[in-house]
Coordinates of C-alpha atoms in Angstrom, one line a residue:
M1 CA 16.6 -13.3 -13.5
M2 CA 16.1 -10.8 -16.3
L3 CA 14.4 -7.4 -15.4
L4 CA 13.1 -5.3 -18.2
T5 CA 11.7 -1.7 -17.8
A6 CA 11.4 1.5 -19.7
G7 CA 10.2 4.9 -18.8
T8 CA 11.0 7.8 -16.5
R9 CA 12.9 7.7 -13.3
G10 CA 9.8 6.4 -11.5
D11 CA 9.7 3.4 -13.8
V12 CA 13.4 2.6 -13.6
E13 CA 14.4 3.1 -9.9
P14 CA 12.1 0.4 -8.5
F15 CA 13.6 -2.1 -10.9
L16 CA 17.1 -0.9 -10.0
A17 CA 16.2 -1.5 -6.3
L18 CA 15.0 -5.0 -7.0
A19 CA 18.1 -5.8 -9.1
R20 CA 20.4 -4.7 -6.3
Y21 CA 18.3 -6.5 -3.6
A22 CA 18.2 -9.8 -5.5
A23 CA 21.9 -9.7 -6.5
A24 CA 22.9 -9.1 -2.9
R25 CA 21.1 -12.3 -2.0
G26 CA 23.0 -14.4 -4.5
H27 CA 20.8 -14.3 -7.6
D28 CA 22.2 -13.8 -11.1
V29 CA 20.4 -10.6 -12.2
R30 CA 20.5 -8.4 -15.3
L31 CA 18.5 -5.2 -15.7
A32 CA 17.7 -3.9 -19.2
T33 CA 16.4 -0.4 -19.4
T34 CA 16.5 2.8 -21.3
E35 CA 19.8 4.4 -22.4
D36 CA 19.3 7.6 -20.3
A37 CA 18.9 5.6 -17.0
E38 CA 21.4 5.4 -14.2
R39 CA 24.1 2.8 -14.5
P40 CA 25.2 2.0 -10.9
P41 CA 28.5 0.0 -10.7
D42 CA 27.0 -2.7 -8.4
V43 CA 24.1 -3.6 -10.8
D44 CA 24.5 -5.4 -14.2
V45 CA 22.7 -3.0 -16.5
V46 CA 22.3 -3.1 -20.3
G47 CA 20.6 -0.7 -22.6
L48 CA 17.4 -1.0 -24.6
D49 CA 18.4 1.3 -27.4
L50 CA 15.9 4.0 -26.3
D51 CA 16.5 7.5 -25.0
F52 CA 13.2 7.9 -23.2
R53 CA 13.7 11.6 -22.5
R54 CA 13.9 12.3 -26.2
V55 CA 10.8 10.2 -26.9
F56 CA 8.8 11.6 -23.9
R57 CA 9.3 15.3 -24.7
P58 CA 7.5 16.3 -27.9
P59 CA 8.7 19.6 -29.4
G60 CA 5.2 21.1 -29.4
R61 CA 1.6 20.5 -28.2
T62 CA -0.3 21.1 -31.4
P63 CA -2.0 18.0 -33.0
W64 CA 0.3 18.3 -36.0
A65 CA 3.4 18.4 -33.7
L66 CA 2.3 15.5 -31.7
A67 CA 1.5 13.4 -34.8
H68 CA 4.9 14.2 -36.2
H69 CA 6.6 13.3 -33.0
L70 CA 4.7 10.0 -32.8
R71 CA 5.8 9.1 -36.3
T72 CA 9.4 10.3 -36.2
E73 CA 10.4 9.6 -32.6
V74 CA 7.9 7.5 -30.6
R75 CA 7.2 4.7 -33.0
P76 CA 10.9 4.2 -34.1
G77 CA 12.1 4.5 -30.5
M78 CA 9.6 1.9 -29.2
R79 CA 10.4 -0.4 -32.1
R80 CA 14.1 -0.3 -31.2
M81 CA 13.3 -0.9 -27.6
F82 CA 11.1 -4.0 -28.3
A83 CA 13.8 -5.5 -30.5
A84 CA 16.5 -4.8 -27.9
A85 CA 14.4 -6.4 -25.2
V86 CA 14.2 -9.6 -27.2
R87 CA 17.9 -9.5 -28.0
Q88 CA 19.1 -8.9 -24.5
T89 CA 16.8 -11.5 -23.0
L90 CA 17.9 -14.2 -25.4
L91 CA 21.6 -13.3 -24.7
F92 CA 21.2 -13.5 -21.0
A93 CA 19.0 -16.7 -21.1
P94 CA 17.4 -16.2 -17.6
D95 CA 15.3 -18.6 -15.7
V96 CA 12.5 -15.9 -15.2
V97 CA 11.6 -12.7 -17.0
V98 CA 10.3 -9.8 -14.9
H99 CA 8.9 -6.9 -16.9
H100 CA 7.3 -3.5 -17.0
P101 CA 4.0 -3.4 -19.0
L102 CA 5.6 -1.0 -21.5
V103 CA 8.1 -3.7 -22.6
L104 CA 5.5 -5.4 -24.8
S105 CA 8.0 -7.8 -26.4
A106 CA 9.0 -9.4 -23.1
P107 CA 6.2 -12.1 -23.2
M108 CA 7.3 -13.6 -26.5
A109 CA 11.0 -13.6 -25.4
A110 CA 10.1 -15.5 -22.3
D111 CA 7.9 -17.9 -24.3
A112 CA 10.8 -18.5 -26.8
L113 CA 13.0 -19.5 -23.9
G114 CA 10.3 -21.5 -22.2
V115 CA 10.7 -19.7 -18.9
P116 CA 8.0 -18.1 -16.7
R117 CA 7.4 -14.4 -16.8
V118 CA 6.2 -12.0 -14.2
L119 CA 4.4 -8.7 -14.8
V120 CA 5.2 -5.7 -12.6
E121 CA 2.7 -2.9 -12.2
L122 CA 3.8 0.3 -10.5
S123 CA 0.2 1.6 -10.9
P124 CA -2.9 -0.4 -11.5
V125 CA -3.1 -0.5 -15.4
A126 CA -3.3 -4.1 -16.4
T127 CA -5.1 -5.9 -13.6
P128 CA -8.8 -4.9 -13.8
S129 CA -10.8 -4.2 -10.6
G130 CA -14.3 -3.0 -9.9
A131 CA -12.9 -1.1 -6.8
F132 CA -11.2 1.6 -8.8
P133 CA -10.6 2.7 -12.4
A134 CA -7.4 2.1 -14.4
A135 CA -4.6 4.6 -13.6
G136 CA -3.8 6.7 -16.6
G137 CA -7.1 6.7 -18.4
P138 CA -9.5 9.6 -18.8
T139 CA -11.7 8.4 -15.9
A140 CA -8.8 7.8 -13.5
T141 CA -10.1 10.1 -10.8
Y142 CA -13.7 8.9 -10.8
D143 CA -15.2 5.9 -9.1
L144 CA -17.5 4.5 -11.8
G145 CA -18.8 1.6 -9.6
R146 CA -19.5 -1.4 -11.8
W147 CA -18.0 0.4 -14.8
N148 CA -14.6 0.6 -13.3
R149 CA -13.4 -2.6 -14.8
A150 CA -14.3 -1.3 -18.3
T151 CA -11.7 1.5 -17.9
Y152 CA -8.9 -1.0 -18.2
A153 CA -9.7 -1.3 -21.9
V154 CA -8.0 2.1 -22.3
P155 CA -4.4 1.0 -21.5
R156 CA -5.0 -2.2 -23.4
A157 CA -6.0 -0.2 -26.5
A158 CA -2.9 2.0 -26.1
A159 CA -0.7 -1.1 -26.1
H160 CA -2.4 -2.4 -29.3
L161 CA -1.2 0.7 -31.1
F162 CA 2.3 -1.0 -31.1
D163 CA 1.2 -4.4 -32.3
A164 CA 3.0 -4.1 -35.6
D165 CA 6.2 -2.9 -33.9
V166 CA 6.1 -5.9 -31.5
A167 CA 5.6 -8.2 -34.4
R168 CA 8.7 -6.8 -36.1
A169 CA 10.7 -7.5 -32.9
A170 CA 9.8 -11.2 -33.4
A171 CA 12.5 -11.3 -36.1
G172 CA 15.0 -11.6 -33.4
L173 CA 13.5 -14.8 -32.0
P174 CA 14.6 -18.3 -33.0
G175 CA 13.1 -19.0 -36.4
G176 CA 12.2 -15.3 -36.8
R177 CA 8.7 -15.6 -35.5
R178 CA 6.8 -15.4 -32.2
P179 CA 5.7 -18.6 -30.4
P180 CA 2.3 -19.8 -31.6
V181 CA 0.8 -19.4 -28.1
R182 CA 1.3 -16.6 -25.6
T183 CA 1.7 -17.9 -22.1
R184 CA 0.0 -15.9 -19.3
S185 CA 2.2 -14.2 -16.8
R186 CA 2.9 -16.6 -13.9
A187 CA 2.3 -13.8 -11.3
T188 CA 1.8 -10.0 -11.1
L189 CA 3.9 -8.0 -8.7
M190 CA 1.9 -4.9 -7.8
A191 CA 4.7 -2.7 -6.4
V192 CA 2.3 -0.5 -4.5
S193 CA 1.8 0.1 -0.8
P194 CA -1.5 -1.2 0.7
Q195 CA -1.5 2.0 2.7
L196 CA -2.1 3.9 -0.5
L197 CA -4.2 1.3 -2.4
P198 CA -5.8 -1.4 -0.2
R199 CA -6.0 -4.7 -2.0
P200 CA -9.4 -5.1 -3.7
R201 CA -11.4 -8.3 -3.2
D202 CA -11.6 -9.1 -7.0
W203 CA -7.9 -9.3 -7.7
P204 CA -6.9 -12.9 -8.5
A205 CA -4.6 -14.8 -6.2
Q206 CA -1.6 -14.5 -8.5
V207 CA -1.6 -10.8 -8.0
H208 CA 0.7 -9.9 -5.1
L209 CA 0.5 -6.4 -3.5
T210 CA 4.0 -6.3 -2.3
G211 CA 4.5 -2.7 -1.1
S212 CA 6.6 -0.3 -3.0
W213 CA 10.3 -1.0 -3.8
H214 CA 12.9 1.4 -2.4
D215 CA 16.6 1.5 -3.0
E216 CA 17.2 2.3 0.7
D217 CA 16.2 -1.2 1.6
A218 CA 18.0 -2.8 -1.4
R219 CA 21.3 -1.2 -0.1
G220 CA 20.8 -3.0 3.2
G221 CA 19.5 -0.1 5.3
S222 CA 17.1 -1.1 8.0
R223 CA 13.4 -0.1 7.4
H224 CA 13.5 1.2 11.0
D225 CA 16.7 3.2 10.5
R226 CA 15.9 6.6 9.0
T227 CA 19.6 7.5 8.9
A228 CA 20.3 5.0 6.1
V229 CA 19.9 7.4 3.2
A230 CA 21.7 8.1 0.0
P231 CA 24.5 10.8 0.1
V232 CA 23.3 14.3 -0.3
D233 CA 25.0 17.5 -1.5
P234 CA 26.3 19.6 1.5
E235 CA 24.4 22.7 0.3
V236 CA 21.2 20.7 0.1
A237 CA 21.8 19.1 3.5
A238 CA 22.5 22.5 5.1
F239 CA 19.3 24.0 3.5
V240 CA 17.0 21.3 4.8
S241 CA 18.4 21.4 8.3
G242 CA 18.0 25.1 8.5
G243 CA 14.3 25.3 9.5
G244 CA 10.8 24.7 8.1
H245 CA 11.0 23.9 4.4
L246 CA 8.8 22.8 1.5
V247 CA 10.0 20.5 -1.2
A248 CA 8.7 20.9 -4.8
S249 CA 9.3 18.4 -7.6
F250 CA 7.7 17.9 -11.0
G251 CA 10.0 15.0 -11.9
S252 CA 10.2 14.5 -15.6
M253 CA 7.3 16.8 -16.4
A254 CA 9.0 19.4 -18.5
V255 CA 5.9 20.9 -20.1
G256 CA 5.7 24.7 -20.6
G257 CA 5.5 27.3 -17.8
A258 CA 8.6 26.2 -15.8
E259 CA 9.2 29.7 -14.5
A260 CA 5.5 30.3 -13.7
R261 CA 5.4 27.1 -11.6
A262 CA 8.5 28.1 -9.7
R263 CA 6.9 31.5 -9.0
A264 CA 3.8 29.9 -7.7
V265 CA 5.7 27.5 -5.4
V266 CA 8.0 30.2 -4.0
A267 CA 5.2 32.7 -3.4
A268 CA 3.0 30.1 -1.7
A269 CA 5.9 28.8 0.5
R270 CA 6.7 32.4 1.6
A271 CA 3.1 33.1 2.3
H272 CA 3.2 30.2 4.8
G273 CA 6.6 31.1 6.2
L274 CA 8.4 28.2 4.6
R275 CA 11.6 27.9 2.8
A276 CA 11.5 26.3 -0.7
L277 CA 13.7 23.5 -2.0
L278 CA 13.0 23.2 -5.8
L279 CA 14.0 20.0 -7.5
T280 CA 13.9 21.0 -11.1
G281 CA 14.3 17.5 -12.6
W282 CA 13.9 17.5 -16.4
G283 CA 13.0 21.2 -16.4
G284 CA 9.6 21.2 -14.7
M285 CA 10.6 24.4 -12.8
A286 CA 13.1 27.2 -13.5
L287 CA 13.9 29.7 -10.8
P288 CA 13.8 33.4 -12.1
E289 CA 16.6 35.6 -10.9
D290 CA 14.3 38.0 -9.1
L291 CA 13.1 35.1 -6.8
R292 CA 16.5 34.1 -5.5
G293 CA 17.2 34.4 -1.8
D294 CA 18.4 32.6 1.3
D295 CA 15.0 31.0 1.6
V296 CA 15.1 29.3 -1.8
L297 CA 17.4 26.7 -3.2
A298 CA 17.0 25.2 -6.7
V299 CA 18.9 22.0 -7.6
R300 CA 18.3 19.4 -10.4
S301 CA 17.8 16.5 -8.0
A302 CA 18.3 15.3 -4.5
P303 CA 17.6 11.9 -2.7
F304 CA 14.0 12.0 -1.4
D305 CA 15.0 10.0 1.6
A306 CA 17.4 12.9 2.6
V307 CA 15.2 15.9 1.9
L308 CA 11.6 14.8 2.6
P309 CA 11.8 13.8 6.3
G310 CA 11.2 16.9 8.3
A311 CA 9.6 18.8 5.5
A312 CA 6.4 20.7 6.3
A313 CA 4.9 19.9 2.9
V314 CA 5.7 18.5 -0.6
V315 CA 4.3 19.9 -3.9
H316 CA 4.7 17.2 -6.6
H317 CA 3.3 16.0 -9.9
G318 CA 1.8 12.7 -8.5
G319 CA 3.9 10.1 -10.2
A320 CA 3.7 6.7 -8.5
G321 CA 7.3 6.8 -7.2
T322 CA 7.1 10.4 -5.8
S323 CA 3.7 9.7 -4.3
H324 CA 5.1 6.7 -2.4
A325 CA 8.3 8.5 -1.4
T326 CA 6.3 11.4 0.0
A327 CA 3.8 9.2 1.9
R328 CA 6.6 7.0 3.2
A329 CA 8.3 10.1 4.6
G330 CA 5.1 10.9 6.5
V331 CA 4.8 14.4 4.8
P332 CA 1.4 15.8 3.6
A333 CA 1.3 16.8 0.0
V334 CA -0.2 19.0 -2.7
V335 CA -0.4 17.1 -5.9
V336 CA -0.3 19.0 -9.2
P337 CA -1.0 16.2 -11.8
V338 CA 0.0 16.6 -15.4
T339 CA -0.6 13.4 -17.2
A340 CA -0.5 9.5 -17.2
D341 CA -1.2 8.0 -13.8
Q342 CA -0.7 11.3 -11.9
P343 CA -4.4 12.2 -11.6
F344 CA -5.1 8.8 -10.2
W345 CA -2.5 9.1 -7.5
G346 CA -3.4 12.7 -6.7
A347 CA -7.0 11.6 -6.2
Q348 CA -6.0 8.5 -4.2
L349 CA -3.7 10.4 -1.8
H350 CA -6.5 12.9 -1.2
R351 CA -9.0 10.1 -0.4
R352 CA -6.5 8.5 2.0
G353 CA -6.2 11.8 3.9
L354 CA -2.6 12.4 2.8
A355 CA -2.9 15.3 0.4
A356 CA -5.1 18.3 -0.4
R357 CA -7.5 18.2 -3.2
P358 CA -5.4 17.9 -6.4
V359 CA -4.6 21.2 -8.3
P360 CA -4.5 20.5 -12.0
V361 CA -1.4 22.0 -13.6
R362 CA -3.3 24.4 -15.8
R363 CA -4.9 25.9 -12.6
L364 CA -1.6 26.2 -10.6
T365 CA -1.2 29.7 -9.3
A366 CA 0.2 31.2 -6.1
A367 CA -3.3 31.7 -4.8
T368 CA -4.5 28.1 -5.5
L369 CA -1.3 26.7 -4.0
V370 CA -1.5 29.0 -0.9
S371 CA -5.0 27.6 -0.3
A372 CA -4.0 24.0 -0.8
L373 CA -1.1 24.3 1.5
G374 CA -3.4 25.7 4.1
D375 CA -5.5 22.5 3.9
L376 CA -2.5 20.4 5.0
S377 CA -2.5 21.4 8.7
G378 CA -5.3 18.9 9.4
R379 CA -3.5 16.1 7.5
R380 CA -0.2 16.0 9.3
E381 CA -1.1 13.4 11.9
R382 CA -2.6 11.1 9.3
A383 CA 0.4 11.5 7.0
A384 CA 2.8 10.6 9.9
E385 CA 0.7 7.6 10.8
V386 CA 0.8 6.2 7.2
G387 CA 4.5 7.0 6.9
R388 CA 5.3 4.9 10.0
A389 CA 3.2 2.0 8.6
M390 CA 4.9 2.2 5.1
R391 CA 8.4 2.2 6.7
Q392 CA 7.5 -1.2 8.1
E393 CA 6.8 -2.7 4.7
D394 CA 9.3 -5.0 3.0
G395 CA 8.3 -4.6 -0.7
L396 CA 11.5 -6.0 -2.1
G397 CA 11.5 -9.0 0.3
A398 CA 7.9 -9.8 -0.7
A399 CA 8.7 -9.5 -4.4
L400 CA 11.7 -11.7 -4.2
A401 CA 9.8 -14.3 -2.2
V402 CA 7.3 -14.6 -5.0
L403 CA 10.0 -14.9 -7.7
T404 CA 11.9 -17.6 -5.9
A405 CA 8.8 -19.6 -5.3
L406 CA 7.9 -19.9 -9.0

């Protein structure tokens, strides 16, 4: 089984969990992912010749800077990744190829080997539905009714921007050209919880809403045993056990204003009598010296399964992985979306009663966050109910069942 993914932590960790889960059950699994991803010793991981952090972080926000970054970093990086995906897949010669939508060369590698492929969606971007718009498009937060299906043309158009780069990757295939016919994916694994996104009636039967994929379950921890969590730094463990706390994380969102975001979070937490744990990630927050105190702790990262249970609230950017982790922990949230699928998940969590109305990152201040945190008091019971239901899901088991049945 060949697993191929590229992106931020939220794109990689579910595939790592599936790789670990399948390998523990006797399957021969290899995961190919970006160079900056984790390489755990119990998973066969190879690189895809792409440092996604470098590609993902443009040096400026002006149109000229973005165009220059696209030409000098994004296009060459994606071109290398497509070629590496073909090369690694042919070397491994799997019996099935399982891939993220961003790995656009995976279909032709599977076709060249004559094996089935399976698409994985961590947010609904490739499977159209009339029930909701595509995540990541400009209309992701709006229900457009019968026009919802048309919004899925946006991610398709974005993928076509790389057609020439995918074609160049075909040089690594037998004969140096792509197969004449592209075979459709045998199945789609929607690694999403039905508690957050109920299955719409118009999805075809080959689309499987599995529930999200969590490494806790992959390591063998019971879904009913909340003590089965990853190791946590003693300082972090002491902080979260010391009373009411708020967790804030912007993941890989390292856009400007890192200190301003930290100021807003700390001020809002203090206004509500909460202590603040800041997970600074790729640089989404930076704690100024004048805000330091016993009620604030800033660390680069910490396992969500260790710090979210027991939290009074979570402030996060709305990535699919963080949204699922927060909901699974049963904690209400304030979502501050920045880009991509984050506005979609922010709106969806609000609709499901699990989060306050989203606060766009450009409007994040201490005042807006104080107000949003105040809205969470009526959402705690609903969040706890959904968390209990999500902890009963077996997303990895459902996914592997689909793969072994092909």
